[in-house]
PDB file of C-alpha atoms and ligand atoms in Angstrom:
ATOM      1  CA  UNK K  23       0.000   0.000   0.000  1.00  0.00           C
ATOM      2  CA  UNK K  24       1.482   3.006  -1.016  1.00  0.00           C
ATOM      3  CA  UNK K  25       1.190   6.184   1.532  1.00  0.00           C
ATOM      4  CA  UNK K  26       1.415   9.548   0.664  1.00  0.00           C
ATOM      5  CA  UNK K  27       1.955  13.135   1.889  1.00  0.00           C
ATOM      6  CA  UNK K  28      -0.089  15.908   1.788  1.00  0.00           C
ATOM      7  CA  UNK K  29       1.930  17.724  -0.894  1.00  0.00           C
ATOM      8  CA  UNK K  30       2.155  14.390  -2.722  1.00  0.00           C
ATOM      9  CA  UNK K  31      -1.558  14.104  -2.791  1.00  0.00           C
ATOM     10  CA  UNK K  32      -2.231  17.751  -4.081  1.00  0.00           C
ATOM     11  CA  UNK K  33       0.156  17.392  -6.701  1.00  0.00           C
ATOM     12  CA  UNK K  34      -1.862  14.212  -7.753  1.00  0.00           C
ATOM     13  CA  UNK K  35      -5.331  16.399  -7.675  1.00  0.00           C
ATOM     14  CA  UNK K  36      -3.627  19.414  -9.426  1.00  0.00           C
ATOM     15  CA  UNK K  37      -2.404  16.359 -12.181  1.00  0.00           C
ATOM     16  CA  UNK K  38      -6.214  15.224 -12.329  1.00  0.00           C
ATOM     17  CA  UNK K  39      -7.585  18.471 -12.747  1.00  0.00           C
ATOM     18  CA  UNK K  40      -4.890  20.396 -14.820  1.00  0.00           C
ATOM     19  CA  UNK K  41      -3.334  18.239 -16.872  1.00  0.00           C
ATOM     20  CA  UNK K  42      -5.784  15.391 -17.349  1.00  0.00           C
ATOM     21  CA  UNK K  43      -9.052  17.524 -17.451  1.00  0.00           C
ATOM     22  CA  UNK K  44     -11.353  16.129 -15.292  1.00  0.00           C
ATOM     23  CA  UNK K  45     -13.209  18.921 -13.759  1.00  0.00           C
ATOM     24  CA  UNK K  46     -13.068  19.748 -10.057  1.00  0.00           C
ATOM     25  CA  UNK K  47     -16.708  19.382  -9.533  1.00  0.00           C
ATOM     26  CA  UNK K  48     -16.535  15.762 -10.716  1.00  0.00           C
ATOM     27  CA  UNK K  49     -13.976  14.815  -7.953  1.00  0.00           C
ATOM     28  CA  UNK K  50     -16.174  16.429  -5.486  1.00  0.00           C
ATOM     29  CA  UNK K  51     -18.992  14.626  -6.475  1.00  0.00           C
ATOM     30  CA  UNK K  52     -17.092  11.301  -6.490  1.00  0.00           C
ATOM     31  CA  UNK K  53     -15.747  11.700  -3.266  1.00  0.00           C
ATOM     32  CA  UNK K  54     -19.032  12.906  -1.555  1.00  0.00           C
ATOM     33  CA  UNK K  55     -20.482   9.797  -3.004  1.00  0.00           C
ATOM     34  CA  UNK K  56     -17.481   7.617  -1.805  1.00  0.00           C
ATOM     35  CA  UNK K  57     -18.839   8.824   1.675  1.00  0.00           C
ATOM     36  CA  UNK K  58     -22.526   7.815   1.040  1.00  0.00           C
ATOM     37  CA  UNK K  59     -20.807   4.588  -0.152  1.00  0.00           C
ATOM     38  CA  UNK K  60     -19.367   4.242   3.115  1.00  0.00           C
ATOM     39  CA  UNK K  61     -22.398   5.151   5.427  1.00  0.00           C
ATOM     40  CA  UNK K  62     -24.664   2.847   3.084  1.00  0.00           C
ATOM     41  CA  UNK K  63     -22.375   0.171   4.383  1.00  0.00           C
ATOM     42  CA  UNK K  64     -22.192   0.906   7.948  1.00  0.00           C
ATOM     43  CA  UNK K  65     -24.385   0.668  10.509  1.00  0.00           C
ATOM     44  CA  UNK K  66     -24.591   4.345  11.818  1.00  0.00           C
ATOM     45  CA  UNK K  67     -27.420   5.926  13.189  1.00  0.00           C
ATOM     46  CA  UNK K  68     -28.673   7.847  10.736  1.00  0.00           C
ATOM     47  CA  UNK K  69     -31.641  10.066  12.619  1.00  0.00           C
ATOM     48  CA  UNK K  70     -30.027  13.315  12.886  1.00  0.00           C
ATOM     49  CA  UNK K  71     -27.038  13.907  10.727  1.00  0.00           C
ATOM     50  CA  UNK K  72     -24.902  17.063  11.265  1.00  0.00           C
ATOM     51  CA  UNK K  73     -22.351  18.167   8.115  1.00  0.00           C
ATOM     52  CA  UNK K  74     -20.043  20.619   9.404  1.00  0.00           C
ATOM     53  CA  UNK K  75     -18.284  22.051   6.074  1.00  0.00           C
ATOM     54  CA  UNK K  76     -15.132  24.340   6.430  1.00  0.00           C
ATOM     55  CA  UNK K  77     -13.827  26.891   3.388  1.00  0.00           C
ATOM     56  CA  UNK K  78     -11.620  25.355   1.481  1.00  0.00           C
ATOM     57  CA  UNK K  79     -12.317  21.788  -0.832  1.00  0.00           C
ATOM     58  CA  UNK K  80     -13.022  19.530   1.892  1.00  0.00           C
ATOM     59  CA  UNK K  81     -15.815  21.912   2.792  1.00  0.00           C
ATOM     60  CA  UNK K  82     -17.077  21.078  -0.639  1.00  0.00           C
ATOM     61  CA  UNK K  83     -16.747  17.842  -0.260  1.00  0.00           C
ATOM     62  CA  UNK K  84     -19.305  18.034   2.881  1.00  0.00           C
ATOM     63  CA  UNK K  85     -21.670  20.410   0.976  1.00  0.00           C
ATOM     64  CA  UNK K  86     -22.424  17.875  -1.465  1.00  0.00           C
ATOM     65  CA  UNK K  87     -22.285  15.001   0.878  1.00  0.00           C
ATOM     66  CA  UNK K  88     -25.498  17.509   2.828  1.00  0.00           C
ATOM     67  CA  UNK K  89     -26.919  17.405  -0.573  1.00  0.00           C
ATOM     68  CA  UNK K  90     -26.805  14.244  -1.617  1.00  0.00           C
ATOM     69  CA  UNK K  91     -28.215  12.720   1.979  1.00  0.00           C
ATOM     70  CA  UNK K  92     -30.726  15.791   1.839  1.00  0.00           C
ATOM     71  CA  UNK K  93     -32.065  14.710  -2.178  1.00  0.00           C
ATOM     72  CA  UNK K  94     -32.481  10.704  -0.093  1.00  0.00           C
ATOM     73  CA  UNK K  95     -34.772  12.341   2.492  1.00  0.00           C
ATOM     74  CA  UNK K  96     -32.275  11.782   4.978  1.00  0.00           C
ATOM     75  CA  UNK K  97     -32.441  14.416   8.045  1.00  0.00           C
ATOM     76  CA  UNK K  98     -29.482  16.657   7.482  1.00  0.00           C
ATOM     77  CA  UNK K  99     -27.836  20.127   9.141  1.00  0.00           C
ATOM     78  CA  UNK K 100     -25.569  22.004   6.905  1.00  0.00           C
ATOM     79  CA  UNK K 101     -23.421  23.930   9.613  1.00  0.00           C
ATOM     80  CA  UNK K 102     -20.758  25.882   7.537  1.00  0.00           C
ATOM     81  CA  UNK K 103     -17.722  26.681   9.868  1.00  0.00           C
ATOM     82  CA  UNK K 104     -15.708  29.627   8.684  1.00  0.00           C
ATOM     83  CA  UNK K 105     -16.312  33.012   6.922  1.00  0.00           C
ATOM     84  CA  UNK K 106     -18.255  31.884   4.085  1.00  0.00           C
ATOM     85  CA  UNK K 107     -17.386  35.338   2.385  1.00  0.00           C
ATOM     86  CA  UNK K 108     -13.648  33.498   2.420  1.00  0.00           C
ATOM     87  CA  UNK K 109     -14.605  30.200   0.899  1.00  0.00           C
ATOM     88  CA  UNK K 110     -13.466  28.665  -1.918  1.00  0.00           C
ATOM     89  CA  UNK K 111     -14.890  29.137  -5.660  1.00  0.00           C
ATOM     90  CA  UNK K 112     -15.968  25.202  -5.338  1.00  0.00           C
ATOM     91  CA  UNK K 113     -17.479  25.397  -2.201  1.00  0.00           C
ATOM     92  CA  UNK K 114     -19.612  28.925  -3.643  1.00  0.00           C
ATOM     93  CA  UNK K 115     -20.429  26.947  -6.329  1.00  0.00           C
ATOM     94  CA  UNK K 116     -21.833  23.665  -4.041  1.00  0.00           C
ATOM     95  CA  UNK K 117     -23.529  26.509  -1.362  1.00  0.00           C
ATOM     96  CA  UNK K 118     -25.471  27.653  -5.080  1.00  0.00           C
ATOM     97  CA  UNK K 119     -26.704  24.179  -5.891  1.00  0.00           C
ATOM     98  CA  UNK K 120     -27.798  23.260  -2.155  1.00  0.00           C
ATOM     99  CA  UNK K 121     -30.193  26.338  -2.771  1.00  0.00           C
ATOM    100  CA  UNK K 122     -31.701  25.563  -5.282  1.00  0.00           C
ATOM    101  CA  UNK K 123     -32.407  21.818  -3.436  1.00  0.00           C
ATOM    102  CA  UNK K 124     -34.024  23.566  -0.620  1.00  0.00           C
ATOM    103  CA  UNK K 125     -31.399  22.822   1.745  1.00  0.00           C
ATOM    104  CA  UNK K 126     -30.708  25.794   3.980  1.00  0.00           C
ATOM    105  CA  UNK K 127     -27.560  26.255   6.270  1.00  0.00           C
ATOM    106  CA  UNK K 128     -28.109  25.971  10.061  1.00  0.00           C
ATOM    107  CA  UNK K 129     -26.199  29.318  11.747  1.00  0.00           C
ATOM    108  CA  UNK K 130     -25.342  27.436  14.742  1.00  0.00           C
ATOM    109  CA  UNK K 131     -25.961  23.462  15.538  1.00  0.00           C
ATOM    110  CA  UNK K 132     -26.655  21.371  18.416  1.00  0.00           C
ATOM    111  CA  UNK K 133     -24.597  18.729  18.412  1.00  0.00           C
ATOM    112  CA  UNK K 134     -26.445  16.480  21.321  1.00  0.00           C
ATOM    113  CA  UNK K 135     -28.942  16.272  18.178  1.00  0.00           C
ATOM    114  CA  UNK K 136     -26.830  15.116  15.908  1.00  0.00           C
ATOM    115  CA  UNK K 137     -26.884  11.440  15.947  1.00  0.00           C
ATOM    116  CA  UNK K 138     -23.359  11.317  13.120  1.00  0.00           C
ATOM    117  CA  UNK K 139     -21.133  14.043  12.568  1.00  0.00           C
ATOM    118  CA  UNK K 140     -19.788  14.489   8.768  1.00  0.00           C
ATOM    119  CA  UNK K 141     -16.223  16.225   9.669  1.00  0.00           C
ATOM    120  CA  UNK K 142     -15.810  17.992   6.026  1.00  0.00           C
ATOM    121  CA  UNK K 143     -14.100  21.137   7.943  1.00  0.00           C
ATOM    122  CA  UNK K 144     -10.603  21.231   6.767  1.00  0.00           C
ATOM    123  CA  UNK K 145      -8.902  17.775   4.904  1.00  0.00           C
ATOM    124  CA  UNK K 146      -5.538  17.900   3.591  1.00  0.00           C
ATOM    125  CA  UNK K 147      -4.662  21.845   3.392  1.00  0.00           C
ATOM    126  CA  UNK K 148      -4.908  22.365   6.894  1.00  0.00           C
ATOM    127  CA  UNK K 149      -1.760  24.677   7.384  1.00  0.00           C
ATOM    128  CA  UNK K 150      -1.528  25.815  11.128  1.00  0.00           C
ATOM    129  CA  UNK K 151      -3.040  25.682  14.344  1.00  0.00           C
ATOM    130  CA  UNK K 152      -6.589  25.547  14.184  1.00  0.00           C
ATOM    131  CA  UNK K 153      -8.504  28.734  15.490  1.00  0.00           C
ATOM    132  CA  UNK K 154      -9.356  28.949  19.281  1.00  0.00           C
ATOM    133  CA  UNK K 155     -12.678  28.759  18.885  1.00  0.00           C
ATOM    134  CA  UNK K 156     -12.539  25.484  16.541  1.00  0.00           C
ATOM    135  CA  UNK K 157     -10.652  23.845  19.359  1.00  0.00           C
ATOM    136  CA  UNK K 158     -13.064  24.179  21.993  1.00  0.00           C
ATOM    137  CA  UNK K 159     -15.846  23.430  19.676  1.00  0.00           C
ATOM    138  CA  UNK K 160     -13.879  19.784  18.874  1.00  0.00           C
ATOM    139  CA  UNK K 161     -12.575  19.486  22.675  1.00  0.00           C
ATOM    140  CA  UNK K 162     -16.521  20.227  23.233  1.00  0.00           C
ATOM    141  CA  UNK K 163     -17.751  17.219  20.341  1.00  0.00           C
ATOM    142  CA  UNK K 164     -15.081  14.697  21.547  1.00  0.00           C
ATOM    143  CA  UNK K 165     -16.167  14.669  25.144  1.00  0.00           C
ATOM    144  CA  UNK K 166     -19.725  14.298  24.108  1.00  0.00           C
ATOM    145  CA  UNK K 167     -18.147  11.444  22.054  1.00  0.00           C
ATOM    146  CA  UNK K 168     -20.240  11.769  18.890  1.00  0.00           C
ATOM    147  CA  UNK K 169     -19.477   9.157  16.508  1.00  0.00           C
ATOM    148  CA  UNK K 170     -17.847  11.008  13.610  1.00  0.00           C
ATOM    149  CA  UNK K 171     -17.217  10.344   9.745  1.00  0.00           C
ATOM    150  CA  UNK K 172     -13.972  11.785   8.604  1.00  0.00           C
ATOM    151  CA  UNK K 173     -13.786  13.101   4.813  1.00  0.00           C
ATOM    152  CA  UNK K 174     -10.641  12.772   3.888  1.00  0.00           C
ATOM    153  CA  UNK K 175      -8.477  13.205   7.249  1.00  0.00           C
ATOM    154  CA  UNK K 176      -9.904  14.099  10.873  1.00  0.00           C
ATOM    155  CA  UNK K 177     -10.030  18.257  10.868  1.00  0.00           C
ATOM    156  CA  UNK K 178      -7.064  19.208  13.253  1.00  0.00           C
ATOM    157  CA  UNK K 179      -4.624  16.392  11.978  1.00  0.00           C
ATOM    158  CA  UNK K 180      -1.582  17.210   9.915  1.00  0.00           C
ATOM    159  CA  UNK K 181      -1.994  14.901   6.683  1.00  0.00           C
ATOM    160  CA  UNK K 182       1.613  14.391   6.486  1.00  0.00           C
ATOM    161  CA  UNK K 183       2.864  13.964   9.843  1.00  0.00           C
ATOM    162  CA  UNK K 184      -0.134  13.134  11.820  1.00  0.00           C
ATOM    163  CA  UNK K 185       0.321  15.835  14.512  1.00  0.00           C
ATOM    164  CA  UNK K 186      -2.234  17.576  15.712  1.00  0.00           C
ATOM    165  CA  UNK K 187      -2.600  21.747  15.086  1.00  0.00           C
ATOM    166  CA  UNK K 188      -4.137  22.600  18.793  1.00  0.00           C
ATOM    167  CA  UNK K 189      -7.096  19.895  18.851  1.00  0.00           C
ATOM    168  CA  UNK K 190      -8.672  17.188  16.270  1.00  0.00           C
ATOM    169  CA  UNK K 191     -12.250  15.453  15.875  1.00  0.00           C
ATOM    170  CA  UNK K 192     -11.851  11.830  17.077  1.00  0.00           C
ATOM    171  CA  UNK K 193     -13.241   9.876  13.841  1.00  0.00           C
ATOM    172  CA  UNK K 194     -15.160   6.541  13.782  1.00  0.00           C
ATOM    173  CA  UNK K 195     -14.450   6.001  10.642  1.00  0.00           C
ATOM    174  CA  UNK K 196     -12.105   8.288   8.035  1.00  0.00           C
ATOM    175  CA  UNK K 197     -12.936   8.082   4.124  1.00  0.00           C
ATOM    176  CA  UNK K 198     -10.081   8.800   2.149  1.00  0.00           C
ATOM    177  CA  UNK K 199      -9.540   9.731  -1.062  1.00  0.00           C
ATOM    178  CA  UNK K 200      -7.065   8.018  -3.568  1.00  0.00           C
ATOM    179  CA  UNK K 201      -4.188   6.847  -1.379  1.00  0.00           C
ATOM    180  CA  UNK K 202      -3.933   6.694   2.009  1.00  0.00           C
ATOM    181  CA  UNK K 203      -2.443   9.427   3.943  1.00  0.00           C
ATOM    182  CA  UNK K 204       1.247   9.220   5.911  1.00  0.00           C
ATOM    183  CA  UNK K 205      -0.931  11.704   8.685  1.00  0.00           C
ATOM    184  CA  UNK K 206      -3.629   8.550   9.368  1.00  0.00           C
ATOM    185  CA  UNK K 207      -1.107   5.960  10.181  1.00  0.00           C
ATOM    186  CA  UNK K 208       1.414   7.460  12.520  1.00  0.00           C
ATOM    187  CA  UNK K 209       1.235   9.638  15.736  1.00  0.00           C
ATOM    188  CA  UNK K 210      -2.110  10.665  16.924  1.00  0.00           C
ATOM    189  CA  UNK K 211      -3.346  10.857  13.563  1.00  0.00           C
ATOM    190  CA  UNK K 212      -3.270   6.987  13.695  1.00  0.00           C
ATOM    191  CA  UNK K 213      -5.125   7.113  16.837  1.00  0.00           C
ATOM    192  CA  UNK K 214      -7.821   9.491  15.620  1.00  0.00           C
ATOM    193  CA  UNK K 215      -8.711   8.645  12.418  1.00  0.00           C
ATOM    194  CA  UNK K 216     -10.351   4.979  13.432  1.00  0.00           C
ATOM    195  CA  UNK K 217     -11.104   2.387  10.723  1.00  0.00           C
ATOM    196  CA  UNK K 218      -9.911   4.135   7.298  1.00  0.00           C
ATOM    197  CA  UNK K 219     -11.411   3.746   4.219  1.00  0.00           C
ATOM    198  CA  UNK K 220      -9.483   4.566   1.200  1.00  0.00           C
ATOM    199  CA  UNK K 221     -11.702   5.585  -1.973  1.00  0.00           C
ATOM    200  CA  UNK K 222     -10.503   5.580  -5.649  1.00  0.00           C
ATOM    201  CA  UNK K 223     -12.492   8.617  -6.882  1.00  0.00           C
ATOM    202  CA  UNK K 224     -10.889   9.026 -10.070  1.00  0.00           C
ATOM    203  CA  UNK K 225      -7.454  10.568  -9.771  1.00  0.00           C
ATOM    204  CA  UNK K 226      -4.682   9.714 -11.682  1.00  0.00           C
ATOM    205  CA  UNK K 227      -1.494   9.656 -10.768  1.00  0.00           C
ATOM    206  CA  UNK K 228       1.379  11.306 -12.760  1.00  0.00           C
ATOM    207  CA  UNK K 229       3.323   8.824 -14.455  1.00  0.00           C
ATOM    208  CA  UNK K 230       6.971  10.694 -13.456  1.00  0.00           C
ATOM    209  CA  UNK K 231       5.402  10.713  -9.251  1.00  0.00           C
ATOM    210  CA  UNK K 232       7.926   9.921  -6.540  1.00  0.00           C
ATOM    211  CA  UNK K 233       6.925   9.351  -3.405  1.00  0.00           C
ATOM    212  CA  UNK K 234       8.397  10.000  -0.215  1.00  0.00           C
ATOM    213  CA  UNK K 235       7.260   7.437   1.890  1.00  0.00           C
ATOM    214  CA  UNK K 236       8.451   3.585   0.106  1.00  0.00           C
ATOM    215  CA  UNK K 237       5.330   1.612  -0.816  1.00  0.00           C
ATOM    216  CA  UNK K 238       4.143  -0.903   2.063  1.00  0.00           C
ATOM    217  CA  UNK K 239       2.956  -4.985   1.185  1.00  0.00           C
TER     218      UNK K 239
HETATM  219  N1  LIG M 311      -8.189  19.342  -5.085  1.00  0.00           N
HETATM  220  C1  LIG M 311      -9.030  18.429  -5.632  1.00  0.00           C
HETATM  221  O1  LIG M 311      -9.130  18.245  -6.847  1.00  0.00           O
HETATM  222  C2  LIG M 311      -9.883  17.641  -4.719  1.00  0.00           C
HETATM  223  C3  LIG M 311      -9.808  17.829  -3.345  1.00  0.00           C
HETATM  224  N2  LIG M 311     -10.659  17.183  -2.518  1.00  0.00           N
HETATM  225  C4  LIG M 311     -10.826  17.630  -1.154  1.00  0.00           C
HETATM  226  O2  LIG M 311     -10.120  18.834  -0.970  1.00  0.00           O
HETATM  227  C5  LIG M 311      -9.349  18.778   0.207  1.00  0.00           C
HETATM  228  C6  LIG M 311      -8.180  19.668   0.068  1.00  0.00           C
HETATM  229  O3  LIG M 311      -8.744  20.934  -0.240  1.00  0.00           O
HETATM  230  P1  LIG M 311      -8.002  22.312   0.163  1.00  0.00           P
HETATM  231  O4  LIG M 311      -8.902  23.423  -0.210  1.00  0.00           O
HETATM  232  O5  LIG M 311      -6.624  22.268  -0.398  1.00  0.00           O
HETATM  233  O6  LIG M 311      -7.817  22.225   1.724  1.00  0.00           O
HETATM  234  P2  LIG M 311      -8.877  22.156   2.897  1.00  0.00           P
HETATM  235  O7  LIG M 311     -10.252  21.964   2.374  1.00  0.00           O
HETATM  236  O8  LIG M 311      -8.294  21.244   3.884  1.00  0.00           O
HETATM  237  O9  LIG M 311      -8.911  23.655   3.510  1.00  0.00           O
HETATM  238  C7  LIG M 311      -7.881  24.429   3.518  1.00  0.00           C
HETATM  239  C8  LIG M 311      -8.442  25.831   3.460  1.00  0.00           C
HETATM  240  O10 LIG M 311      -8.632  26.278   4.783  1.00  0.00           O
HETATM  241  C9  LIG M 311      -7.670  27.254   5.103  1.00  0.00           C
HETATM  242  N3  LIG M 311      -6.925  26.805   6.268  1.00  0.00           N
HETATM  243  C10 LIG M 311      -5.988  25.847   6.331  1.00  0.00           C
HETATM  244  N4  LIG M 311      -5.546  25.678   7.591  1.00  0.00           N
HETATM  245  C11 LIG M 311      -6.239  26.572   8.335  1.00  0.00           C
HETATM  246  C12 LIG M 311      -6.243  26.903   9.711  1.00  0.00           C
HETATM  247  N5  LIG M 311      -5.451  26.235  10.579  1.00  0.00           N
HETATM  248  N6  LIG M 311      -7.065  27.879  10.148  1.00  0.00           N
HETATM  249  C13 LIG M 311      -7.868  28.524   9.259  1.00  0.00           C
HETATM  250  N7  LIG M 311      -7.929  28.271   7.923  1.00  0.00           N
HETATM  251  C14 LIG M 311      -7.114  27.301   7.495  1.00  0.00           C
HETATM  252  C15 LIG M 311      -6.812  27.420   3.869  1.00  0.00           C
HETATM  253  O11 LIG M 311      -6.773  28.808   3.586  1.00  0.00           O
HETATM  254  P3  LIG M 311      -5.335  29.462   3.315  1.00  0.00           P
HETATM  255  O12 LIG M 311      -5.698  30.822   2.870  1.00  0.00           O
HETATM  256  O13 LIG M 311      -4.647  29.376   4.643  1.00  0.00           O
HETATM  257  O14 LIG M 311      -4.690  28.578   2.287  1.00  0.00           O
HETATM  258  C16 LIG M 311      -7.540  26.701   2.762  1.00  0.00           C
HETATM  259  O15 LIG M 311      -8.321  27.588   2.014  1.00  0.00           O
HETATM  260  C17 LIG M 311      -9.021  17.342   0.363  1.00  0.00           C
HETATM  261  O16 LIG M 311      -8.762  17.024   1.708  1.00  0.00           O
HETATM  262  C18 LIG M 311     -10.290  16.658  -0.138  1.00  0.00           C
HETATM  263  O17 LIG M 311     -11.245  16.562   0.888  1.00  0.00           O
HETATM  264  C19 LIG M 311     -11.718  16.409  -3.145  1.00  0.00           C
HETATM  265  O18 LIG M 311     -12.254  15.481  -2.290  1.00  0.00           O
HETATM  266  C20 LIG M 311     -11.235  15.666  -4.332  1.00  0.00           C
HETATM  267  C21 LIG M 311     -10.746  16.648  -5.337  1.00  0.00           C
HETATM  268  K1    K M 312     -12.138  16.577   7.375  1.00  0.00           K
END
């Protein structure tokens, strides 16, 4: 099984998107149905589902997972965390479609109602500490012990190293796109990210890659 970095993995999404073609949107949709793939298969409680969504990618990611659960008749909150004036074009572009379904953003959730927690706040650009008041909102949903579905990495763990910036969301479960991330096997990322699930959503991988980390049997 080959691991990779977070660097390693963007360059392999920039390679899918610039060079090959296949449009962002595409890969977002993929991956947000790799994670209905994975809660089809599971046996989570699926009464009250809470998708927090941050600004950049991964917070697209858990728009159109919201969407896609919302357009099954599933009972969803869409809790965006960040300035949504600062979000990314993708994640503008998913907050336009959920509109139009009818979905509306919550402005602040409950979790004690929340009976699974979509963690689609940051994924593999997370690039410093998180913010003080993300902390004690994870330090408040771990002790409440929430069970907790991952996209892509646990928000608050460092893809690549798998150290945590200031706190993380303890995952049940993490669903991972393409290869499996250095960050979810070592340190307390490999604590925190429970049973990992890695997704092929359609990247390709440039034919001249190296990877840092040598390729596990
Ligand atoms: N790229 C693709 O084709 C696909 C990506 N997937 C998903 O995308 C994420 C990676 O997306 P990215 O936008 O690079 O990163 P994040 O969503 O993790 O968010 C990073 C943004 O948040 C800001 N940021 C980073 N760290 C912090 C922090 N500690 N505090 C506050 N804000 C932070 C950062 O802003 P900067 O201005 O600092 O750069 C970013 O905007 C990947 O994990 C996948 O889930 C798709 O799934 C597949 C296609
Ligand atoms: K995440």
């Amino acid at each position: 099984m080959q691991l990779v970095t977070a660097a390693e993995m963007q360059k392999i999404d920039n390679y899918t998107v610039e060079t090959i073609g296949m449009p962002q949107d595409v890969l977002i949709e993929r991956a947000a149905m790799a994670v209905l793939d994975v809660i089809g298969a599971g046996h989570f409680n699926l009464d009250h589902i809470l998708v927090l969504a941050g600004l950049g990618n991964n917070g697209a990611d858990g728009v159109a997972i919201a969407r896609l659960l919302y357009a099954q008749g599933f009972n969803v909150s869409l809790q965006f965390v960040g300035n949504v004036a600062r979000a990314k074009d993708a994640v503008h572009r998913q907050l336009a479609i959920i509109e139009k379904y009818g979905l509306v953003r919550a402005e602040k959730s409950d979790f004690n109602q929340a009976t699974l927690i979509i963690d689609a706040i940051f994924g593999t650009g997370l690039n410093n500490i998180l913010p003080e008041g993300l902390q004690k909102m994870i330090k408040a949903a771990n002790h409440i012990e929430k069970t907790v579905i991952a996209v892509d990495t646990p928000t608050g763990i460092d893809a690549s190293t798998g150290e945590v910036r200031g706190a993380a969301l303890k995952a049940h479960t993490t669903v991972t796109f393409g290869y499996n991330k250095l960050g979810l096997t070592q340190k307390v990322g490999g604590h925190l990210s429970g049973q990992v699930v890695v997704k092929d959503i359609g990247l390709l991988t440039p034919p001249d890659m190296t990877f840092s980390v040598p390729e596990r049997p």
